[in-house]
């Protein structure tokens, strides 16, 4: 699998270049194999997988994560809110917009969004000075984010 250059109908296969990809393939293969044979794979086969990493000089470098800037988030939300694609429920479209906003404030820390509780949310009704309907203001206080 590590030396494979051509796939079906002669198409070029890019191959495996990183150690983490091999680890992912190995874990999936091991789960399927163990389920099919009602047996656990041995430690020697796992050690052999580590040997392949050294033998084929696979990379251990982590890829840099691309940042989502505010301008990108505006485009994503505008597309989400104006698209004619049907959601299972209208609430899903608004929830997705809320999650995007929350993720933007948490500075790419998904656990900060998951750790939100009701005590972190303050709901305030604001009166319209022109006599229109009241506005709902939601305030979130994060405990688990970077402080600037």
JSON list of C-alpha atoms in Angstrom, two decimals:
[
{"chain": "A", "resi": 1, "resn": "UNK", "atom": "CA", "xyz": [0.00, 0.00, 0.00]},
{"chain": "A", "resi": 2, "resn": "UNK", "atom": "CA", "xyz": [2.86, 2.40, 0.77]},
{"chain": "A", "resi": 3, "resn": "UNK", "atom": "CA", "xyz": [4.58, 1.77, -2.60]},
{"chain": "A", "resi": 4, "resn": "UNK", "atom": "CA", "xyz": [1.42, 1.85, -4.72]},
{"chain": "A", "resi": 5, "resn": "UNK", "atom": "CA", "xyz": [1.66, 4.32, -7.62]},
{"chain": "A", "resi": 6, "resn": "UNK", "atom": "CA", "xyz": [-1.27, 3.31, -9.84]},
{"chain": "A", "resi": 7, "resn": "UNK", "atom": "CA", "xyz": [-4.87, 2.50, -8.98]},
{"chain": "A", "resi": 8, "resn": "UNK", "atom": "CA", "xyz": [-7.88, 1.38, -11.02]},
{"chain": "A", "resi": 9, "resn": "UNK", "atom": "CA", "xyz": [-7.62, 1.91, -14.79]},
{"chain": "A", "resi": 10, "resn": "UNK", "atom": "CA", "xyz": [-4.07, 3.20, -14.43]},
{"chain": "A", "resi": 11, "resn": "UNK", "atom": "CA", "xyz": [-4.95, 6.37, -12.54]},
{"chain": "A", "resi": 12, "resn": "UNK", "atom": "CA", "xyz": [-2.18, 7.86, -10.45]},
{"chain": "A", "resi": 13, "resn": "UNK", "atom": "CA", "xyz": [-2.45, 7.35, -6.69]},
{"chain": "A", "resi": 14, "resn": "UNK", "atom": "CA", "xyz": [-0.85, 10.06, -4.57]},
{"chain": "A", "resi": 15, "resn": "UNK", "atom": "CA", "xyz": [0.13, 7.56, -1.86]},
{"chain": "A", "resi": 16, "resn": "UNK", "atom": "CA", "xyz": [0.66, 8.01, 1.84]},
{"chain": "A", "resi": 17, "resn": "UNK", "atom": "CA", "xyz": [3.06, 10.73, 2.89]},
{"chain": "A", "resi": 18, "resn": "UNK", "atom": "CA", "xyz": [2.34, 11.22, 6.59]},
{"chain": "A", "resi": 19, "resn": "UNK", "atom": "CA", "xyz": [2.56, 9.00, 9.60]},
{"chain": "A", "resi": 20, "resn": "UNK", "atom": "CA", "xyz": [-0.88, 10.05, 10.85]},
{"chain": "A", "resi": 21, "resn": "UNK", "atom": "CA", "xyz": [-2.55, 8.86, 7.60]},
{"chain": "A", "resi": 22, "resn": "UNK", "atom": "CA", "xyz": [-1.00, 5.44, 7.98]},
{"chain": "A", "resi": 23, "resn": "UNK", "atom": "CA", "xyz": [-2.13, 5.39, 11.63]},
{"chain": "A", "resi": 24, "resn": "UNK", "atom": "CA", "xyz": [-5.70, 6.21, 10.59]},
{"chain": "A", "resi": 25, "resn": "UNK", "atom": "CA", "xyz": [-5.74, 3.51, 7.91]},
{"chain": "A", "resi": 26, "resn": "UNK", "atom": "CA", "xyz": [-4.28, 1.02, 10.37]},
{"chain": "A", "resi": 27, "resn": "UNK", "atom": "CA", "xyz": [-6.90, 1.78, 13.05]},
{"chain": "A", "resi": 28, "resn": "UNK", "atom": "CA", "xyz": [-9.76, 1.38, 10.59]},
{"chain": "A", "resi": 29, "resn": "UNK", "atom": "CA", "xyz": [-8.32, -1.85, 9.20]},
{"chain": "A", "resi": 30, "resn": "UNK", "atom": "CA", "xyz": [-7.78, -3.22, 12.71]},
{"chain": "A", "resi": 31, "resn": "UNK", "atom": "CA", "xyz": [-11.37, -2.44, 13.74]},
{"chain": "A", "resi": 32, "resn": "UNK", "atom": "CA", "xyz": [-12.81, -4.15, 10.66]},
{"chain": "A", "resi": 33, "resn": "UNK", "atom": "CA", "xyz": [-10.46, -7.13, 10.97]},
{"chain": "A", "resi": 34, "resn": "UNK", "atom": "CA", "xyz": [-11.19, -7.63, 14.66]},
{"chain": "A", "resi": 35, "resn": "UNK", "atom": "CA", "xyz": [-14.94, -7.39, 14.08]},
{"chain": "A", "resi": 36, "resn": "UNK", "atom": "CA", "xyz": [-14.86, -9.87, 11.19]},
{"chain": "A", "resi": 37, "resn": "UNK", "atom": "CA", "xyz": [-12.67, -12.43, 12.98]},
{"chain": "A", "resi": 38, "resn": "UNK", "atom": "CA", "xyz": [-13.86, -11.98, 16.57]},
{"chain": "A", "resi": 39, "resn": "UNK", "atom": "CA", "xyz": [-10.23, -11.61, 17.63]},
{"chain": "A", "resi": 40, "resn": "UNK", "atom": "CA", "xyz": [-7.86, -8.88, 18.68]},
{"chain": "A", "resi": 41, "resn": "UNK", "atom": "CA", "xyz": [-4.82, -8.02, 16.62]},
{"chain": "A", "resi": 42, "resn": "UNK", "atom": "CA", "xyz": [-1.51, -8.71, 18.26]},
{"chain": "A", "resi": 43, "resn": "UNK", "atom": "CA", "xyz": [0.95, -6.17, 19.59]},
{"chain": "A", "resi": 44, "resn": "UNK", "atom": "CA", "xyz": [3.57, -7.37, 17.08]},
{"chain": "A", "resi": 45, "resn": "UNK", "atom": "CA", "xyz": [1.40, -6.26, 14.15]},
{"chain": "A", "resi": 46, "resn": "UNK", "atom": "CA", "xyz": [1.02, -2.83, 15.72]},
{"chain": "A", "resi": 47, "resn": "UNK", "atom": "CA", "xyz": [4.80, -2.64, 16.18]},
{"chain": "A", "resi": 48, "resn": "UNK", "atom": "CA", "xyz": [5.22, -3.61, 12.52]},
{"chain": "A", "resi": 49, "resn": "UNK", "atom": "CA", "xyz": [3.08, -0.62, 11.58]},
{"chain": "A", "resi": 50, "resn": "UNK", "atom": "CA", "xyz": [5.50, 1.62, 13.50]},
{"chain": "A", "resi": 51, "resn": "UNK", "atom": "CA", "xyz": [8.37, -0.02, 11.61]},
{"chain": "A", "resi": 52, "resn": "UNK", "atom": "CA", "xyz": [6.73, 0.88, 8.29]},
{"chain": "A", "resi": 53, "resn": "UNK", "atom": "CA", "xyz": [6.66, 4.50, 9.36]},
{"chain": "A", "resi": 54, "resn": "UNK", "atom": "CA", "xyz": [10.42, 4.51, 9.86]},
{"chain": "A", "resi": 55, "resn": "UNK", "atom": "CA", "xyz": [11.17, 2.34, 6.82]},
{"chain": "A", "resi": 56, "resn": "UNK", "atom": "CA", "xyz": [9.26, 4.55, 4.38]},
{"chain": "A", "resi": 57, "resn": "UNK", "atom": "CA", "xyz": [10.31, 7.79, 6.10]},
{"chain": "A", "resi": 58, "resn": "UNK", "atom": "CA", "xyz": [6.80, 9.12, 6.59]},
{"chain": "A", "resi": 59, "resn": "UNK", "atom": "CA", "xyz": [6.43, 12.71, 7.78]},
{"chain": "A", "resi": 60, "resn": "UNK", "atom": "CA", "xyz": [5.40, 13.53, 11.35]},
{"chain": "A", "resi": 61, "resn": "UNK", "atom": "CA", "xyz": [4.79, 17.23, 10.66]},
{"chain": "A", "resi": 62, "resn": "UNK", "atom": "CA", "xyz": [1.48, 18.76, 11.63]},
{"chain": "A", "resi": 63, "resn": "UNK", "atom": "CA", "xyz": [-0.29, 20.83, 9.00]},
{"chain": "A", "resi": 64, "resn": "UNK", "atom": "CA", "xyz": [-1.02, 24.42, 9.81]},
{"chain": "A", "resi": 65, "resn": "UNK", "atom": "CA", "xyz": [-4.66, 25.23, 10.39]},
{"chain": "A", "resi": 66, "resn": "UNK", "atom": "CA", "xyz": [-6.09, 27.99, 8.28]},
{"chain": "A", "resi": 67, "resn": "UNK", "atom": "CA", "xyz": [-7.79, 30.81, 10.12]},
{"chain": "A", "resi": 68, "resn": "UNK", "atom": "CA", "xyz": [-11.31, 31.95, 9.35]},
{"chain": "A", "resi": 69, "resn": "UNK", "atom": "CA", "xyz": [-11.40, 35.71, 9.21]},
{"chain": "A", "resi": 70, "resn": "UNK", "atom": "CA", "xyz": [-14.42, 37.89, 9.89]},
{"chain": "A", "resi": 71, "resn": "UNK", "atom": "CA", "xyz": [-14.86, 38.62, 6.17]},
{"chain": "A", "resi": 72, "resn": "UNK", "atom": "CA", "xyz": [-14.97, 34.87, 5.47]},
{"chain": "A", "resi": 73, "resn": "UNK", "atom": "CA", "xyz": [-17.50, 34.34, 8.24]},
{"chain": "A", "resi": 74, "resn": "UNK", "atom": "CA", "xyz": [-19.74, 37.07, 6.80]},
{"chain": "A", "resi": 75, "resn": "UNK", "atom": "CA", "xyz": [-19.71, 35.29, 3.43]},
{"chain": "A", "resi": 76, "resn": "UNK", "atom": "CA", "xyz": [-20.49, 31.93, 5.01]},
{"chain": "A", "resi": 77, "resn": "UNK", "atom": "CA", "xyz": [-23.40, 33.33, 7.03]},
{"chain": "A", "resi": 78, "resn": "UNK", "atom": "CA", "xyz": [-24.77, 35.31, 4.09]},
{"chain": "A", "resi": 79, "resn": "UNK", "atom": "CA", "xyz": [-24.75, 32.19, 1.92]},
{"chain": "A", "resi": 80, "resn": "UNK", "atom": "CA", "xyz": [-26.36, 30.14, 4.68]},
{"chain": "A", "resi": 81, "resn": "UNK", "atom": "CA", "xyz": [-29.14, 32.63, 5.31]},
{"chain": "A", "resi": 82, "resn": "UNK", "atom": "CA", "xyz": [-29.94, 33.45, 1.66]},
{"chain": "A", "resi": 83, "resn": "UNK", "atom": "CA", "xyz": [-29.67, 30.00, 0.09]},
{"chain": "A", "resi": 84, "resn": "UNK", "atom": "CA", "xyz": [-32.83, 28.32, -1.16]},
{"chain": "A", "resi": 85, "resn": "UNK", "atom": "CA", "xyz": [-31.62, 24.92, 0.02]},
{"chain": "A", "resi": 86, "resn": "UNK", "atom": "CA", "xyz": [-34.17, 23.33, 2.29]},
{"chain": "A", "resi": 87, "resn": "UNK", "atom": "CA", "xyz": [-33.24, 22.44, 5.85]},
{"chain": "A", "resi": 88, "resn": "UNK", "atom": "CA", "xyz": [-35.07, 19.75, 7.78]},
{"chain": "A", "resi": 89, "resn": "UNK", "atom": "CA", "xyz": [-36.42, 22.49, 10.03]},
{"chain": "A", "resi": 90, "resn": "UNK", "atom": "CA", "xyz": [-36.16, 26.28, 9.76]},
{"chain": "A", "resi": 91, "resn": "UNK", "atom": "CA", "xyz": [-34.56, 26.40, 13.18]},
{"chain": "A", "resi": 92, "resn": "UNK", "atom": "CA", "xyz": [-31.47, 24.54, 11.85]},
{"chain": "A", "resi": 93, "resn": "UNK", "atom": "CA", "xyz": [-30.50, 27.49, 9.65]},
{"chain": "A", "resi": 94, "resn": "UNK", "atom": "CA", "xyz": [-30.56, 29.87, 12.64]},
{"chain": "A", "resi": 95, "resn": "UNK", "atom": "CA", "xyz": [-28.75, 27.37, 14.88]},
{"chain": "A", "resi": 96, "resn": "UNK", "atom": "CA", "xyz": [-25.98, 27.05, 12.32]},
{"chain": "A", "resi": 97, "resn": "UNK", "atom": "CA", "xyz": [-25.58, 30.84, 12.23]},
{"chain": "A", "resi": 98, "resn": "UNK", "atom": "CA", "xyz": [-25.45, 30.92, 16.05]},
{"chain": "A", "resi": 99, "resn": "UNK", "atom": "CA", "xyz": [-22.81, 28.17, 16.15]},
{"chain": "A", "resi": 100, "resn": "UNK", "atom": "CA", "xyz": [-20.69, 30.03, 13.60]},
{"chain": "A", "resi": 101, "resn": "UNK", "atom": "CA", "xyz": [-20.86, 33.19, 15.72]},
{"chain": "A", "resi": 102, "resn": "UNK", "atom": "CA", "xyz": [-19.99, 31.31, 18.90]},
{"chain": "A", "resi": 103, "resn": "UNK", "atom": "CA", "xyz": [-17.10, 29.52, 17.21]},
{"chain": "A", "resi": 104, "resn": "UNK", "atom": "CA", "xyz": [-15.75, 32.84, 15.94]},
{"chain": "A", "resi": 105, "resn": "UNK", "atom": "CA", "xyz": [-15.65, 34.29, 19.44]},
{"chain": "A", "resi": 106, "resn": "UNK", "atom": "CA", "xyz": [-14.10, 31.22, 21.02]},
{"chain": "A", "resi": 107, "resn": "UNK", "atom": "CA", "xyz": [-10.91, 31.60, 18.90]},
{"chain": "A", "resi": 108, "resn": "UNK", "atom": "CA", "xyz": [-10.98, 28.08, 17.42]},
{"chain": "A", "resi": 109, "resn": "UNK", "atom": "CA", "xyz": [-11.45, 26.34, 20.76]},
{"chain": "A", "resi": 110, "resn": "UNK", "atom": "CA", "xyz": [-14.37, 23.97, 20.21]},
{"chain": "A", "resi": 111, "resn": "UNK", "atom": "CA", "xyz": [-14.35, 22.87, 23.85]},
{"chain": "A", "resi": 112, "resn": "UNK", "atom": "CA", "xyz": [-15.18, 26.45, 24.89]},
{"chain": "A", "resi": 113, "resn": "UNK", "atom": "CA", "xyz": [-18.43, 26.24, 22.92]},
{"chain": "A", "resi": 114, "resn": "UNK", "atom": "CA", "xyz": [-19.21, 22.80, 24.35]},
{"chain": "A", "resi": 115, "resn": "UNK", "atom": "CA", "xyz": [-18.61, 24.03, 27.92]},
{"chain": "A", "resi": 116, "resn": "UNK", "atom": "CA", "xyz": [-21.24, 26.77, 27.62]},
{"chain": "A", "resi": 117, "resn": "UNK", "atom": "CA", "xyz": [-24.02, 26.44, 30.21]},
{"chain": "A", "resi": 118, "resn": "UNK", "atom": "CA", "xyz": [-27.22, 28.37, 30.83]},
{"chain": "A", "resi": 119, "resn": "UNK", "atom": "CA", "xyz": [-25.41, 30.45, 33.46]},
{"chain": "A", "resi": 120, "resn": "UNK", "atom": "CA", "xyz": [-23.18, 31.84, 30.70]},
{"chain": "A", "resi": 121, "resn": "UNK", "atom": "CA", "xyz": [-26.15, 33.22, 28.73]},
{"chain": "A", "resi": 122, "resn": "UNK", "atom": "CA", "xyz": [-27.98, 36.42, 29.68]},
{"chain": "A", "resi": 123, "resn": "UNK", "atom": "CA", "xyz": [-31.19, 37.21, 27.78]},
{"chain": "A", "resi": 124, "resn": "UNK", "atom": "CA", "xyz": [-32.41, 40.82, 27.83]},
{"chain": "A", "resi": 125, "resn": "UNK", "atom": "CA", "xyz": [-35.52, 42.35, 26.25]},
{"chain": "A", "resi": 126, "resn": "UNK", "atom": "CA", "xyz": [-34.83, 45.83, 24.88]},
{"chain": "A", "resi": 127, "resn": "UNK", "atom": "CA", "xyz": [-37.61, 48.31, 24.22]},
{"chain": "A", "resi": 128, "resn": "UNK", "atom": "CA", "xyz": [-37.75, 49.98, 20.86]},
{"chain": "A", "resi": 129, "resn": "UNK", "atom": "CA", "xyz": [-37.81, 53.78, 21.37]},
{"chain": "A", "resi": 130, "resn": "UNK", "atom": "CA", "xyz": [-40.11, 54.12, 18.35]},
{"chain": "A", "resi": 131, "resn": "UNK", "atom": "CA", "xyz": [-42.68, 51.77, 19.86]},
{"chain": "A", "resi": 132, "resn": "UNK", "atom": "CA", "xyz": [-41.93, 48.73, 17.70]},
{"chain": "A", "resi": 133, "resn": "UNK", "atom": "CA", "xyz": [-41.58, 45.18, 18.90]},
{"chain": "A", "resi": 134, "resn": "UNK", "atom": "CA", "xyz": [-39.04, 44.47, 21.62]},
{"chain": "A", "resi": 135, "resn": "UNK", "atom": "CA", "xyz": [-35.58, 43.30, 20.63]},
{"chain": "A", "resi": 136, "resn": "UNK", "atom": "CA", "xyz": [-33.93, 40.25, 22.15]},
{"chain": "A", "resi": 137, "resn": "UNK", "atom": "CA", "xyz": [-30.32, 40.68, 23.25]},
{"chain": "A", "resi": 138, "resn": "UNK", "atom": "CA", "xyz": [-28.26, 37.55, 23.98]},
{"chain": "A", "resi": 139, "resn": "UNK", "atom": "CA", "xyz": [-25.02, 37.97, 25.91]},
{"chain": "A", "resi": 140, "resn": "UNK", "atom": "CA", "xyz": [-22.54, 35.12, 26.28]},
{"chain": "A", "resi": 141, "resn": "UNK", "atom": "CA", "xyz": [-19.77, 35.02, 28.85]},
{"chain": "A", "resi": 142, "resn": "UNK", "atom": "CA", "xyz": [-17.03, 32.52, 28.09]},
{"chain": "A", "resi": 143, "resn": "UNK", "atom": "CA", "xyz": [-14.87, 31.07, 30.83]},
{"chain": "A", "resi": 144, "resn": "UNK", "atom": "CA", "xyz": [-12.58, 28.86, 28.76]},
{"chain": "A", "resi": 145, "resn": "UNK", "atom": "CA", "xyz": [-11.19, 31.11, 26.02]},
{"chain": "A", "resi": 146, "resn": "UNK", "atom": "CA", "xyz": [-8.02, 33.12, 25.56]},
{"chain": "A", "resi": 147, "resn": "UNK", "atom": "CA", "xyz": [-8.15, 36.49, 27.25]},
{"chain": "A", "resi": 148, "resn": "UNK", "atom": "CA", "xyz": [-6.79, 39.41, 25.23]}
]
